[in-house]
Short mmCIF file of N, CA, C and O in Angstrom, two decimals:
data_model
loop_
_atom_site.label_atom_id
_atom_site.label_comp_id
_atom_site.label_asym_id
_atom_site.label_seq_id
_atom_site.Cartn_x
_atom_site.Cartn_y
_atom_site.Cartn_z
N UNK V 1 42.75 -32.43 -51.24
CA UNK V 1 43.79 -32.16 -50.51
C UNK V 1 44.01 -33.22 -49.48
O UNK V 1 43.41 -32.99 -48.39
N UNK V 2 44.68 -34.36 -49.79
CA UNK V 2 44.85 -35.29 -48.71
C UNK V 2 45.51 -35.04 -47.58
O UNK V 2 45.41 -35.43 -46.43
N UNK V 3 46.71 -34.12 -47.77
CA UNK V 3 47.36 -33.62 -46.54
C UNK V 3 46.48 -32.87 -45.60
O UNK V 3 46.74 -33.00 -44.30
N UNK V 4 45.64 -32.00 -46.05
CA UNK V 4 44.83 -31.09 -45.07
C UNK V 4 43.93 -32.12 -44.34
O UNK V 4 43.65 -32.06 -43.25
N UNK V 5 43.29 -33.09 -45.06
CA UNK V 5 42.35 -33.93 -44.51
C UNK V 5 43.06 -34.86 -43.49
O UNK V 5 42.49 -35.02 -42.37
N UNK V 6 44.32 -35.32 -43.79
CA UNK V 6 45.10 -36.05 -42.81
C UNK V 6 45.34 -35.35 -41.66
O UNK V 6 45.26 -35.95 -40.46
N UNK V 7 45.84 -34.08 -41.88
CA UNK V 7 46.21 -33.35 -40.64
C UNK V 7 44.92 -33.00 -39.77
O UNK V 7 45.02 -33.13 -38.55
N UNK V 8 43.71 -32.81 -40.38
CA UNK V 8 42.50 -32.47 -39.55
C UNK V 8 42.19 -33.86 -38.70
O UNK V 8 41.75 -33.66 -37.71
N UNK V 9 42.37 -34.97 -39.39
CA UNK V 9 41.93 -36.11 -38.89
C UNK V 9 42.86 -36.29 -37.50
O UNK V 9 42.59 -36.81 -36.46
N UNK V 10 44.30 -36.10 -37.77
CA UNK V 10 45.33 -36.34 -36.67
C UNK V 10 44.90 -35.26 -35.62
O UNK V 10 44.89 -35.72 -34.38
N UNK V 11 44.63 -34.07 -35.86
CA UNK V 11 44.20 -33.20 -35.00
C UNK V 11 43.14 -33.66 -34.23
O UNK V 11 42.84 -33.38 -32.84
N UNK V 12 41.96 -34.00 -34.87
CA UNK V 12 40.61 -34.47 -34.14
C UNK V 12 40.94 -35.57 -33.25
O UNK V 12 40.47 -35.68 -32.04
N UNK V 13 41.81 -36.65 -33.71
CA UNK V 13 42.06 -37.77 -32.81
C UNK V 13 42.80 -37.25 -31.72
O UNK V 13 42.73 -37.93 -30.67
N UNK V 14 43.81 -36.29 -31.75
CA UNK V 14 44.71 -35.75 -30.60
C UNK V 14 43.65 -35.31 -29.59
O UNK V 14 43.77 -35.50 -28.45
N UNK V 15 42.65 -34.42 -30.17
CA UNK V 15 42.01 -33.64 -29.15
C UNK V 15 40.81 -34.79 -28.44
O UNK V 15 40.66 -34.50 -27.29
N UNK V 16 40.35 -35.69 -29.20
CA UNK V 16 39.51 -36.67 -28.66
C UNK V 16 40.17 -37.52 -27.70
O UNK V 16 39.56 -38.06 -26.66
N UNK V 17 41.45 -37.77 -27.97
CA UNK V 17 42.22 -38.59 -26.87
C UNK V 17 42.53 -37.87 -25.57
O UNK V 17 42.80 -38.47 -24.63
N UNK V 18 42.20 -36.57 -25.58
CA UNK V 18 42.34 -35.58 -24.46
C UNK V 18 41.12 -35.84 -23.36
O UNK V 18 41.15 -35.08 -22.59
N UNK V 19 40.18 -36.33 -23.87
CA UNK V 19 38.93 -36.56 -22.99
C UNK V 19 37.82 -35.34 -23.30
O UNK V 19 37.77 -34.93 -24.40
N UNK V 20 37.23 -35.05 -22.30
CA UNK V 20 36.04 -33.89 -22.34
C UNK V 20 36.57 -32.71 -22.96
O UNK V 20 35.86 -32.19 -23.79
N UNK V 21 37.71 -32.25 -22.49
CA UNK V 21 38.12 -30.98 -23.02
C UNK V 21 38.52 -31.13 -24.52
O UNK V 21 38.14 -30.16 -25.33
N UNK V 22 39.06 -32.18 -24.98
CA UNK V 22 39.32 -32.26 -26.36
C UNK V 22 38.10 -32.49 -27.11
O UNK V 22 37.89 -31.89 -28.28
N UNK V 23 37.12 -33.24 -26.75
CA UNK V 23 35.89 -33.20 -27.38
C UNK V 23 35.06 -31.97 -27.39
O UNK V 23 34.54 -31.61 -28.53
N UNK V 24 35.24 -31.19 -26.36
CA UNK V 24 34.60 -29.77 -26.43
C UNK V 24 35.40 -29.10 -27.56
O UNK V 24 34.72 -28.27 -28.30
N UNK V 25 36.63 -28.99 -27.60
CA UNK V 25 37.49 -28.36 -28.75
C UNK V 25 36.96 -28.77 -30.12
O UNK V 25 36.76 -27.93 -30.88
N UNK V 26 36.79 -30.21 -30.13
CA UNK V 26 36.25 -30.56 -31.53
C UNK V 26 34.93 -30.08 -31.87
O UNK V 26 34.66 -29.58 -32.91
N UNK V 27 34.04 -30.19 -30.83
CA UNK V 27 32.57 -29.71 -31.15
C UNK V 27 32.60 -28.17 -31.45
O UNK V 27 31.97 -27.79 -32.24
N UNK V 28 33.41 -27.39 -30.64
CA UNK V 28 33.50 -25.93 -30.86
C UNK V 28 34.05 -25.69 -32.26
O UNK V 28 33.51 -24.83 -33.01
N UNK V 29 35.04 -26.42 -32.74
CA UNK V 29 35.53 -26.34 -34.01
C UNK V 29 34.59 -26.73 -35.14
O UNK V 29 34.40 -25.93 -36.12
N UNK V 30 33.74 -27.58 -35.02
CA UNK V 30 32.69 -28.22 -35.86
C UNK V 30 31.66 -27.01 -35.94
O UNK V 30 31.02 -26.60 -36.87
N UNK V 31 31.36 -26.38 -34.71
CA UNK V 31 30.44 -25.28 -34.55
C UNK V 31 30.82 -24.24 -35.50
O UNK V 31 30.03 -23.54 -36.17
N UNK V 32 32.12 -23.76 -35.39
CA UNK V 32 32.74 -22.65 -36.15
C UNK V 32 32.60 -22.88 -37.66
O UNK V 32 32.33 -22.05 -38.35
N UNK V 33 32.76 -24.24 -37.84
CA UNK V 33 32.83 -24.26 -39.46
C UNK V 33 31.52 -24.18 -39.92
O UNK V 33 31.24 -23.80 -41.06
N UNK V 34 30.50 -24.84 -39.10
CA UNK V 34 29.11 -24.70 -39.76
C UNK V 34 28.71 -23.18 -39.68
O UNK V 34 28.00 -22.76 -40.61
N UNK V 35 29.05 -22.40 -38.67
CA UNK V 35 28.78 -21.06 -38.69
C UNK V 35 29.40 -20.32 -39.86
O UNK V 35 28.82 -19.42 -40.40
N UNK V 36 30.65 -20.62 -40.17
CA UNK V 36 31.28 -19.96 -41.30
C UNK V 36 30.63 -20.36 -42.55
O UNK V 36 30.44 -19.55 -43.56
N UNK V 37 30.02 -21.64 -42.77
CA UNK V 37 29.25 -21.96 -43.83
C UNK V 37 27.94 -21.03 -43.94
O UNK V 37 27.66 -20.71 -45.01
N UNK V 38 27.33 -21.01 -42.84
CA UNK V 38 26.18 -20.08 -42.84
C UNK V 38 26.30 -18.73 -43.34
O UNK V 38 25.77 -18.13 -44.09
N UNK V 39 27.53 -18.25 -42.76
CA UNK V 39 27.88 -16.64 -43.03
C UNK V 39 28.29 -16.66 -44.52
O UNK V 39 27.90 -15.72 -45.20
N UNK V 40 28.83 -17.80 -45.04
CA UNK V 40 29.30 -17.71 -46.35
C UNK V 40 28.11 -17.60 -47.35
O UNK V 40 27.93 -16.90 -48.33
N UNK V 41 27.11 -18.44 -47.01
CA UNK V 41 25.80 -18.65 -47.61
C UNK V 41 25.12 -17.36 -47.67
O UNK V 41 24.69 -16.73 -48.73
N UNK V 42 25.18 -16.56 -46.46
CA UNK V 42 24.40 -15.23 -46.42
C UNK V 42 25.18 -14.36 -47.39
O UNK V 42 24.47 -13.44 -48.02
N UNK V 43 26.48 -14.30 -47.32
CA UNK V 43 27.24 -13.43 -48.23
C UNK V 43 27.00 -13.61 -49.52
O UNK V 43 26.68 -12.70 -50.22
N UNK V 44 26.77 -14.83 -49.98
CA UNK V 44 26.57 -15.16 -51.45
C UNK V 44 25.08 -14.64 -51.63
O UNK V 44 24.94 -14.07 -52.91
N UNK V 45 24.16 -14.77 -50.72
CA UNK V 45 22.85 -14.20 -51.11
C UNK V 45 22.84 -12.70 -51.18
O UNK V 45 22.23 -12.18 -52.15
N UNK V 46 23.71 -12.08 -50.28
CA UNK V 46 23.73 -10.68 -50.43
C UNK V 46 24.48 -10.15 -51.79
O UNK V 46 23.97 -9.26 -52.32
N UNK V 47 25.50 -11.00 -52.27
CA UNK V 47 25.94 -10.62 -53.45
C UNK V 47 24.98 -10.98 -54.64
O UNK V 47 24.89 -9.99 -55.58
N UNK V 48 24.25 -11.64 -54.58
CA UNK V 48 23.14 -12.09 -55.58
C UNK V 48 22.22 -10.96 -55.62
O UNK V 48 21.76 -10.52 -56.67
N UNK V 49 21.69 -10.51 -54.54
CA UNK V 49 20.72 -9.38 -54.23
C UNK V 49 21.33 -8.12 -54.66
O UNK V 49 20.73 -7.50 -55.46
N UNK V 50 22.75 -8.12 -54.61
CA UNK V 50 23.32 -6.84 -55.10
C UNK V 50 23.49 -6.67 -56.55
O UNK V 50 23.13 -5.84 -57.21
N UNK V 51 23.69 -7.96 -57.11
CA UNK V 51 23.77 -7.99 -58.65
C UNK V 51 22.39 -7.67 -59.19
O UNK V 51 22.16 -6.96 -60.21
N UNK V 52 21.36 -8.30 -58.58
CA UNK V 52 19.82 -7.92 -58.95
C UNK V 52 19.62 -6.65 -58.82
O UNK V 52 19.02 -5.94 -59.86
N UNK V 53 20.04 -5.95 -57.81
CA UNK V 53 19.82 -4.60 -57.66
C UNK V 53 20.56 -3.71 -58.61
O UNK V 53 20.05 -2.64 -59.26
N UNK V 54 21.73 -4.08 -59.09
CA UNK V 54 22.54 -3.49 -60.03
C UNK V 54 21.73 -3.47 -61.37
O UNK V 54 21.65 -2.45 -62.26
N UNK V 55 21.21 -4.73 -61.73
CA UNK V 55 20.57 -4.85 -63.02
C UNK V 55 19.28 -3.97 -63.22
O UNK V 55 19.00 -3.39 -63.93
N UNK V 56 18.62 -4.01 -61.79
CA UNK V 56 17.35 -3.12 -61.64
C UNK V 56 17.61 -1.71 -61.96
O UNK V 56 16.97 -0.89 -62.63
N UNK V 57 18.97 -1.20 -61.32
CA UNK V 57 19.31 0.11 -61.53
C UNK V 57 19.61 0.49 -63.17
O UNK V 57 19.28 1.62 -63.54
N UNK V 58 20.23 -0.47 -63.78
CA UNK V 58 20.56 -0.30 -65.03
C UNK V 58 19.27 -0.20 -65.89
O UNK V 58 19.20 0.68 -66.99
N UNK V 59 18.23 -1.14 -65.48
CA UNK V 59 16.95 -0.91 -66.25
C UNK V 59 16.30 0.27 -65.99
O UNK V 59 15.67 0.84 -66.91
N UNK V 60 16.42 0.88 -64.85
CA UNK V 60 15.88 2.17 -64.52
C UNK V 60 16.42 3.29 -65.28
O UNK V 60 15.77 4.14 -65.78
N UNK V 61 17.65 3.12 -65.35
CA UNK V 61 18.56 4.25 -66.12
C UNK V 61 17.88 4.29 -67.64
O UNK V 61 17.70 5.31 -68.20
N UNK V 62 17.86 3.00 -68.21
CA UNK V 62 17.19 2.86 -69.64
C UNK V 62 15.97 3.60 -69.58
O UNK V 62 15.54 4.25 -70.62
N UNK V 63 15.11 3.25 -68.60
CA UNK V 63 13.78 3.62 -68.69
C UNK V 63 13.65 5.20 -68.61
O UNK V 63 12.96 5.82 -69.24
N UNK V 64 14.40 5.65 -67.71
CA UNK V 64 14.62 7.14 -67.52
C UNK V 64 14.93 7.94 -68.87
O UNK V 64 14.38 8.97 -69.08
N UNK V 65 16.06 7.30 -69.40
CA UNK V 65 16.43 8.01 -70.71
C UNK V 65 15.47 7.87 -71.85
O UNK V 65 15.16 8.80 -72.48
N UNK V 66 14.65 6.85 -71.93
CA UNK V 66 13.49 6.76 -72.86
C UNK V 66 12.53 7.65 -72.34
O UNK V 66 12.01 8.30 -73.42
N UNK V 67 12.16 7.84 -71.23
CA UNK V 67 11.05 8.76 -70.81
C UNK V 67 11.39 10.11 -70.95
O UNK V 67 10.53 11.10 -71.30
N UNK V 68 12.68 10.56 -70.92
CA UNK V 68 13.15 11.83 -71.16
C UNK V 68 12.81 12.22 -72.60
O UNK V 68 12.46 13.47 -72.87
N UNK V 69 12.77 11.39 -73.52
CA UNK V 69 12.57 11.66 -75.03
C UNK V 69 11.05 11.74 -75.22
O UNK V 69 10.67 12.24 -76.17
N UNK V 70 10.32 11.13 -74.40
CA UNK V 70 8.77 10.87 -74.63
C UNK V 70 8.09 11.74 -73.61
O UNK V 70 8.01 11.40 -72.43
N UNK V 71 7.79 13.01 -73.93
CA UNK V 71 7.13 13.92 -73.09
C UNK V 71 5.85 13.31 -72.29
O UNK V 71 5.74 13.48 -71.20
N UNK V 72 4.96 12.86 -73.11
CA UNK V 72 3.72 12.25 -72.64
C UNK V 72 3.89 11.20 -71.56
O UNK V 72 3.06 11.18 -70.63
N UNK V 73 4.93 10.29 -71.85
CA UNK V 73 5.01 9.07 -70.89
C UNK V 73 5.85 9.37 -69.86
O UNK V 73 6.30 8.52 -68.80
N UNK V 74 6.46 10.66 -69.51
CA UNK V 74 7.37 11.02 -68.60
C UNK V 74 6.80 10.77 -66.97
O UNK V 74 7.54 10.11 -66.29
N UNK V 75 5.57 11.19 -66.82
CA UNK V 75 4.99 11.16 -65.48
C UNK V 75 4.79 9.70 -65.15
O UNK V 75 4.96 9.36 -64.01
N UNK V 76 4.11 8.96 -66.08
CA UNK V 76 3.99 7.43 -65.84
C UNK V 76 5.20 6.79 -65.57
O UNK V 76 5.33 5.91 -64.73
N UNK V 77 6.38 7.01 -66.27
CA UNK V 77 7.66 6.37 -66.14
C UNK V 77 8.26 6.76 -64.67
O UNK V 77 8.67 5.96 -63.84
N UNK V 78 8.02 8.06 -64.21
CA UNK V 78 8.66 8.40 -62.97
C UNK V 78 7.85 7.77 -61.98
O UNK V 78 8.37 7.39 -60.94
N UNK V 79 6.45 7.65 -62.12
CA UNK V 79 5.57 6.82 -61.07
C UNK V 79 6.36 5.48 -60.95
O UNK V 79 6.34 4.72 -59.73
N UNK V 80 6.55 4.92 -62.19
CA UNK V 80 7.07 3.32 -62.03
C UNK V 80 8.39 3.47 -61.33
O UNK V 80 8.66 2.39 -60.57
N UNK V 81 9.25 4.36 -61.52
CA UNK V 81 10.54 4.34 -61.00
C UNK V 81 10.44 4.64 -59.32
O UNK V 81 10.90 3.92 -58.64
N UNK V 82 9.48 5.48 -59.07
CA UNK V 82 9.20 5.73 -57.53
C UNK V 82 8.75 4.50 -56.84
O UNK V 82 9.25 4.10 -55.74
N UNK V 83 7.81 3.69 -57.53
CA UNK V 83 7.31 2.32 -56.89
C UNK V 83 8.51 1.28 -56.76
O UNK V 83 8.51 0.78 -55.78
N UNK V 84 9.27 1.39 -57.82
CA UNK V 84 10.38 0.29 -57.81
C UNK V 84 11.49 0.70 -56.56
O UNK V 84 11.93 -0.21 -55.87
N UNK V 85 11.60 2.13 -56.53
CA UNK V 85 12.60 2.54 -55.46
C UNK V 85 11.94 2.38 -54.13
O UNK V 85 12.68 1.80 -53.20
N UNK V 86 10.60 2.39 -53.81
CA UNK V 86 10.02 2.15 -52.66
C UNK V 86 10.10 0.75 -52.25
O UNK V 86 10.35 0.32 -51.08
N UNK V 87 9.82 -0.12 -53.26
CA UNK V 87 9.84 -1.66 -53.01
C UNK V 87 11.36 -2.08 -52.71
O UNK V 87 11.65 -2.70 -51.88
N UNK V 88 12.20 -1.57 -53.37
CA UNK V 88 13.67 -1.93 -53.30
C UNK V 88 14.16 -1.45 -51.81
O UNK V 88 14.83 -2.15 -51.10
N UNK V 89 13.69 -0.26 -51.52
CA UNK V 89 14.15 0.29 -50.13
C UNK V 89 13.48 -0.78 -48.99
O UNK V 89 14.26 -0.96 -48.10
N UNK V 90 12.19 -1.21 -49.38
CA UNK V 90 11.66 -2.02 -48.24
C UNK V 90 12.32 -3.28 -48.37
O UNK V 90 12.69 -3.82 -47.13
N UNK V 91 12.66 -3.81 -49.46
CA UNK V 91 13.29 -5.08 -49.55
C UNK V 91 14.79 -5.01 -48.86
O UNK V 91 15.24 -6.00 -48.11
N UNK V 92 15.58 -3.93 -49.05
CA UNK V 92 16.88 -3.71 -48.48
C UNK V 92 16.58 -3.72 -46.95
O UNK V 92 17.68 -4.13 -46.28
N UNK V 93 15.79 -2.91 -46.40
CA UNK V 93 15.50 -2.78 -45.16
C UNK V 93 15.26 -3.99 -44.60
O UNK V 93 15.75 -4.36 -43.43
N UNK V 94 14.33 -4.93 -45.17
CA UNK V 94 14.19 -6.23 -44.57
C UNK V 94 15.27 -7.11 -44.52
O UNK V 94 15.73 -7.95 -43.48
N UNK V 95 16.10 -7.18 -45.52
CA UNK V 95 17.36 -7.76 -45.64
C UNK V 95 18.37 -7.37 -44.56
O UNK V 95 19.02 -8.22 -44.00
N UNK V 96 18.32 -6.07 -44.49
CA UNK V 96 19.41 -5.60 -43.45
C UNK V 96 18.95 -6.04 -42.04
O UNK V 96 19.79 -6.47 -41.14
N UNK V 97 17.67 -6.02 -41.83
CA UNK V 97 17.17 -6.63 -40.35
C UNK V 97 17.49 -8.00 -40.33
O UNK V 97 17.82 -8.46 -39.25
N UNK V 98 17.30 -8.75 -41.38
CA UNK V 98 17.55 -10.32 -41.36
C UNK V 98 19.01 -10.56 -41.14
O UNK V 98 19.28 -11.29 -40.19
N UNK V 99 19.89 -9.90 -41.82
CA UNK V 99 21.22 -9.97 -41.46
C UNK V 99 21.71 -9.68 -40.16
O UNK V 99 22.38 -10.31 -39.53
N UNK V 100 20.97 -8.54 -39.68
CA UNK V 100 21.42 -8.04 -38.24
C UNK V 100 21.02 -9.10 -37.26
O UNK V 100 21.60 -9.38 -36.17
N UNK V 101 19.53 -9.75 -37.52
CA UNK V 101 19.26 -10.82 -36.49
C UNK V 101 20.20 -11.96 -36.47
O UNK V 101 20.40 -12.64 -35.64
N UNK V 102 20.61 -12.43 -37.80
CA UNK V 102 21.40 -13.54 -37.96
C UNK V 102 22.78 -13.22 -37.40
O UNK V 102 23.22 -14.20 -36.45
N UNK V 103 23.35 -12.10 -37.37
CA UNK V 103 24.58 -11.79 -36.84
C UNK V 103 24.56 -11.82 -35.08
O UNK V 103 25.28 -12.29 -34.53
N UNK V 104 23.33 -11.27 -34.75
CA UNK V 104 22.93 -11.38 -33.33
C UNK V 104 22.86 -12.62 -32.75
O UNK V 104 23.54 -13.07 -31.86
N UNK V 105 22.14 -13.63 -33.47
CA UNK V 105 22.12 -15.05 -33.23
C UNK V 105 23.48 -15.65 -33.23
O UNK V 105 23.77 -16.40 -32.20
N UNK V 106 24.39 -15.39 -34.11
CA UNK V 106 25.66 -15.91 -34.17
C UNK V 106 26.40 -15.31 -32.84
O UNK V 106 27.29 -16.23 -32.21
N UNK V 107 26.40 -14.15 -32.54
CA UNK V 107 27.08 -13.71 -31.39
C UNK V 107 26.48 -14.38 -30.10
O UNK V 107 27.35 -14.74 -29.41
N UNK V 108 25.36 -14.53 -30.03
CA UNK V 108 24.58 -15.21 -28.83
C UNK V 108 25.10 -16.55 -28.95
O UNK V 108 25.54 -17.26 -27.69
N UNK V 109 25.28 -17.35 -30.00
CA UNK V 109 25.72 -18.62 -30.07
C UNK V 109 27.13 -18.77 -29.62
O UNK V 109 27.51 -19.56 -28.89
N UNK V 110 28.04 -17.92 -30.23
CA UNK V 110 29.43 -17.78 -29.63
C UNK V 110 29.43 -17.57 -28.17
O UNK V 110 30.30 -18.21 -27.48
N UNK V 111 28.64 -16.84 -27.54
CA UNK V 111 28.66 -16.45 -26.13
C UNK V 111 28.22 -17.51 -25.39
O UNK V 111 28.95 -18.10 -24.29
N UNK V 112 27.22 -18.29 -25.93
CA UNK V 112 26.68 -19.53 -25.17
C UNK V 112 27.80 -20.53 -25.28
O UNK V 112 27.90 -21.29 -24.20
N UNK V 113 28.33 -20.86 -26.37
CA UNK V 113 29.33 -21.74 -26.57
C UNK V 113 30.59 -21.46 -25.68
O UNK V 113 31.12 -22.36 -25.01
N UNK V 114 30.80 -20.21 -25.49
CA UNK V 114 32.02 -19.92 -24.56
C UNK V 114 31.76 -20.12 -23.14
O UNK V 114 32.61 -20.68 -22.36
N UNK V 115 30.42 -19.83 -22.65
CA UNK V 115 30.14 -20.01 -21.38
C UNK V 115 30.03 -21.66 -21.20
O UNK V 115 30.48 -22.03 -20.12
N UNK V 116 29.52 -22.35 -22.27
CA UNK V 116 29.63 -23.79 -21.97
C UNK V 116 31.00 -24.46 -21.89
O UNK V 116 31.22 -25.15 -20.89
N UNK V 117 31.98 -23.99 -22.65
CA UNK V 117 33.35 -24.43 -22.61
C UNK V 117 33.90 -24.11 -21.20
O UNK V 117 34.62 -24.80 -20.62
N UNK V 118 33.57 -22.85 -20.71
CA UNK V 118 34.26 -22.41 -19.37
C UNK V 118 33.56 -23.30 -18.43
O UNK V 118 34.32 -23.53 -17.51
N UNK V 119 32.41 -23.50 -18.33
CA UNK V 119 31.69 -24.36 -17.44
C UNK V 119 32.34 -25.71 -17.53
O UNK V 119 32.68 -26.49 -16.34
N UNK V 120 32.45 -26.38 -18.58
CA UNK V 120 33.24 -27.59 -18.83
C UNK V 120 34.66 -27.68 -18.23
O UNK V 120 34.97 -28.63 -17.53
N UNK V 121 35.31 -26.62 -18.55
CA UNK V 121 36.71 -26.56 -18.03
C UNK V 121 36.68 -26.40 -16.49
O UNK V 121 37.39 -27.07 -15.71
N UNK V 122 35.74 -25.69 -15.93
CA UNK V 122 35.49 -25.58 -14.54
C UNK V 122 35.33 -26.93 -13.86
O UNK V 122 35.90 -27.31 -12.85
N UNK V 123 34.38 -27.73 -14.45
CA UNK V 123 33.86 -28.91 -14.15
C UNK V 123 35.04 -29.94 -13.97
O UNK V 123 35.37 -30.66 -13.14
N UNK V 124 35.90 -29.84 -15.11
CA UNK V 124 37.17 -30.67 -15.34
C UNK V 124 38.12 -30.45 -14.12
O UNK V 124 38.64 -31.48 -13.59
N UNK V 125 38.32 -29.08 -13.91
CA UNK V 125 39.27 -28.70 -12.95
C UNK V 125 38.72 -29.16 -11.41
O UNK V 125 39.48 -29.86 -10.57
N UNK V 126 37.44 -29.02 -11.23
CA UNK V 126 36.82 -29.54 -10.00
C UNK V 126 37.12 -31.11 -9.72
O UNK V 126 37.30 -31.49 -8.77
N UNK V 127 36.82 -31.66 -10.85
CA UNK V 127 36.87 -33.15 -10.84
C UNK V 127 38.34 -33.63 -10.56
O UNK V 127 38.56 -34.43 -9.68
N UNK V 128 39.16 -32.85 -11.31
CA UNK V 128 40.67 -33.17 -11.16
C UNK V 128 41.15 -33.03 -9.74
O UNK V 128 41.79 -33.72 -8.96
N UNK V 129 40.57 -31.81 -9.11
CA UNK V 129 40.90 -31.46 -7.66
C UNK V 129 40.41 -32.39 -6.72
O UNK V 129 40.99 -32.75 -5.79
N UNK V 130 39.19 -32.90 -7.13
CA UNK V 130 38.60 -33.84 -6.06
C UNK V 130 39.22 -35.32 -6.18
O UNK V 130 39.44 -35.87 -5.12
N UNK V 131 39.64 -35.55 -7.41
CA UNK V 131 40.32 -36.82 -7.69
C UNK V 131 41.79 -36.66 -6.78
O UNK V 131 42.27 -37.74 -6.21
N UNK V 132 42.36 -35.56 -6.94
CA UNK V 132 43.65 -35.27 -6.28
C UNK V 132 43.51 -35.39 -4.85
O UNK V 132 44.40 -36.02 -4.04
N UNK V 133 42.38 -35.05 -4.23
CA UNK V 133 42.22 -35.07 -2.76
C UNK V 133 42.04 -36.36 -2.30
O UNK V 133 42.47 -36.72 -1.29
N UNK V 134 41.51 -37.21 -3.16
CA UNK V 134 41.21 -38.71 -2.73
C UNK V 134 42.57 -39.54 -2.79
O UNK V 134 42.78 -40.32 -1.90
N UNK V 135 43.30 -39.06 -3.73
CA UNK V 135 44.61 -39.98 -3.92
C UNK V 135 45.73 -39.42 -2.97
O UNK V 135 47.00 -39.67 -3.21
N UNK V 136 45.50 -38.39 -2.13
CA UNK V 136 46.50 -37.83 -1.26
C UNK V 136 47.44 -36.65 -1.76
O UNK V 136 48.55 -36.46 -1.43
N UNK V 137 46.79 -36.01 -2.80
CA UNK V 137 47.42 -34.80 -3.33
C UNK V 137 48.46 -35.18 -4.54
O UNK V 137 49.07 -34.31 -4.91
N UNK V 138 48.55 -36.38 -5.12
CA UNK V 138 49.56 -36.62 -6.10
C UNK V 138 48.74 -36.16 -7.41
O UNK V 138 47.80 -36.50 -7.67
N UNK V 139 49.70 -35.53 -8.22
CA UNK V 139 49.17 -34.96 -9.51
C UNK V 139 48.76 -36.10 -10.45
O UNK V 139 49.34 -37.18 -10.40
#
């Protein structure tokens, strides 16, 4: 997509020509792109784990149907299912905690970036006001 790339380059050049604020905007945009890539990667991991979970569930259904027909092996098969469910519950709990921590880190990152951008804008305003004061108030 050469048009998208050219547009992105023109936009980046425009912001970089604006000075500190423009560079901050470009840095923030890059941070957002990286963050979206991380989120996409985590989403694909969750999809893969969901597919594995579905395959395990189908396998468990097959095991349960076979165990229903074999009276002697029924207790042993149910113990295996119980162990699998316990392990899956623990794995899902761990994954949920990991996703929650990642989301919290992302929120903190956005908050820190926002505070940084606000601080930079304040510094630029103070610098502009200071320079206006030296030059006699001309904009």
